[in-house]
């Protein structure tokens, strides 16, 4: 936005630390998004976050004092970089994790994997979240609000998100479907990588009022033939990777007659974390996309 204001820092002046916490620990069981029943002996005070989106949510909820470790990918807010790094999803540092004495790890994933099994072998409780839809974001905020003992703050954040969504939806609904812009979201150039409608960015494009020209590629993400983009003739190209700029795209063989190229509607340099990351700032990314799609 020069930029949609960071909503998570605007309206929530009462952090989790300002809310009374129960004196006695109460055990509870949380059902995570994989259908697992995760038992916690009390509110966790030492949490490891294995996803940048979840780290952002924990900070937005005011629970960063309970964050013991984060991944090397957790870059927002800037303060997150001062937390102990525990590697990343591809190369976790289990020795360092164990040394942090975590009471809970939070991660994303739609199915059990080796990382989850390793946590279970170490007797570290793990809650897994899906991160594919706006509904997944709402649920993650709700669950984290309970874990961090600030459910009212989580509820306020969700209401704020829904209010902003409703504003954008009303604007989009006023535009007939045939008049909405065709959009190509480029996620990589070698090979040319695109997103289907089932992906998070695919849903963002639709919510912002665009038509995803690679929506029917058969999966959430896939390499595509450049000719597919040329034939679909997008009016807008958003570039969500650093390898290609306007000039690179305009000089591709056969792309000179693509409407987005002819009309200068190529948008590199966008904040990828805000647009691609299913965290609390996604609503800012949605507004960025909507403004691009309907710019004069």
Tab-separated table of N, CA and C in Angstrom, residues 1-8 270-271 274-275 281-292:
chain	number	residue	atom	x	y	z
A	1	UNK	N	0.425	-0.365	0.000
A	1	UNK	CA	0.000	0.000	0.000
A	1	UNK	C	1.054	0.906	0.000
A	2	UNK	N	1.369	2.388	-0.663
A	2	UNK	CA	1.931	3.021	-0.139
A	2	UNK	C	0.589	3.162	0.063
A	3	UNK	N	1.040	2.075	1.007
A	3	UNK	CA	0.635	0.701	1.188
A	3	UNK	C	-0.476	0.634	2.138
A	4	UNK	N	-1.323	-0.326	1.943
A	4	UNK	CA	-2.438	-0.541	2.852
A	4	UNK	C	-1.869	-0.625	4.245
A	5	UNK	N	-2.337	0.188	5.210
A	5	UNK	CA	-1.689	0.225	6.512
A	5	UNK	C	-1.674	-1.140	7.153
A	6	UNK	N	-0.625	-1.440	7.877
A	6	UNK	CA	-0.526	-2.732	8.537
A	6	UNK	C	-1.577	-2.814	9.633
A	7	UNK	N	-2.702	-3.473	9.318
A	7	UNK	CA	-3.842	-3.456	10.228
A	7	UNK	C	-3.514	-4.066	11.569
A	8	UNK	N	-2.595	-5.011	11.589
A	8	UNK	CA	-2.350	-5.665	12.856
A	8	UNK	C	-1.647	-4.751	13.839
A	270	UNK	N	6.761	-6.576	-6.426
A	270	UNK	CA	5.704	-6.571	-5.416
A	270	UNK	C	6.192	-7.263	-4.146
A	271	UNK	N	5.568	-6.942	-3.033
A	271	UNK	CA	5.926	-7.564	-1.755
A	271	UNK	C	5.403	-8.997	-1.746
A	274	UNK	N	3.706	-10.378	1.537
A	274	UNK	CA	2.354	-9.900	1.823
A	274	UNK	C	1.330	-10.573	0.917
A	275	UNK	N	1.712	-10.838	-0.323
A	275	UNK	CA	0.767	-11.387	-1.297
A	275	UNK	C	0.697	-12.909	-1.249
A	281	UNK	N	-1.228	-10.391	7.344
A	281	UNK	CA	-1.086	-9.265	6.419
A	281	UNK	C	-1.636	-9.565	5.030
A	282	UNK	N	-2.217	-10.739	4.833
A	282	UNK	CA	-2.699	-11.080	3.484
A	282	UNK	C	-3.702	-10.053	2.983
A	283	UNK	N	-4.453	-9.434	3.898
A	283	UNK	CA	-5.471	-8.469	3.495
A	283	UNK	C	-4.822	-7.249	2.841
A	284	UNK	N	-3.593	-6.936	3.252
A	284	UNK	CA	-2.851	-5.852	2.603
A	284	UNK	C	-2.493	-6.248	1.169
A	285	UNK	N	-2.052	-7.491	1.020
A	285	UNK	CA	-1.740	-7.987	-0.317
A	285	UNK	C	-2.956	-7.991	-1.217
A	286	UNK	N	-4.098	-8.322	-0.638
A	286	UNK	CA	-5.335	-8.340	-1.417
A	286	UNK	C	-5.671	-6.944	-1.921
A	287	UNK	N	-5.475	-5.952	-1.087
A	287	UNK	CA	-5.761	-4.583	-1.507
A	287	UNK	C	-4.767	-4.120	-2.580
A	288	UNK	N	-3.506	-4.524	-2.453
A	288	UNK	CA	-2.520	-4.207	-3.492
A	288	UNK	C	-2.976	-4.765	-4.836
A	289	UNK	N	-3.375	-6.031	-4.840
A	289	UNK	CA	-3.813	-6.659	-6.087
A	289	UNK	C	-5.054	-5.976	-6.646
A	290	UNK	N	-6.015	-5.681	-5.785
A	290	UNK	CA	-7.245	-5.035	-6.253
A	290	UNK	C	-6.933	-3.681	-6.891
A	291	UNK	N	-6.029	-2.921	-6.281
A	291	UNK	CA	-5.676	-1.611	-6.827
A	291	UNK	C	-4.953	-1.750	-8.167
A	292	UNK	N	-4.116	-2.777	-8.303
A	292	UNK	CA	-3.444	-3.020	-9.586
A	292	UNK	C	-4.463	-3.409	-10.654
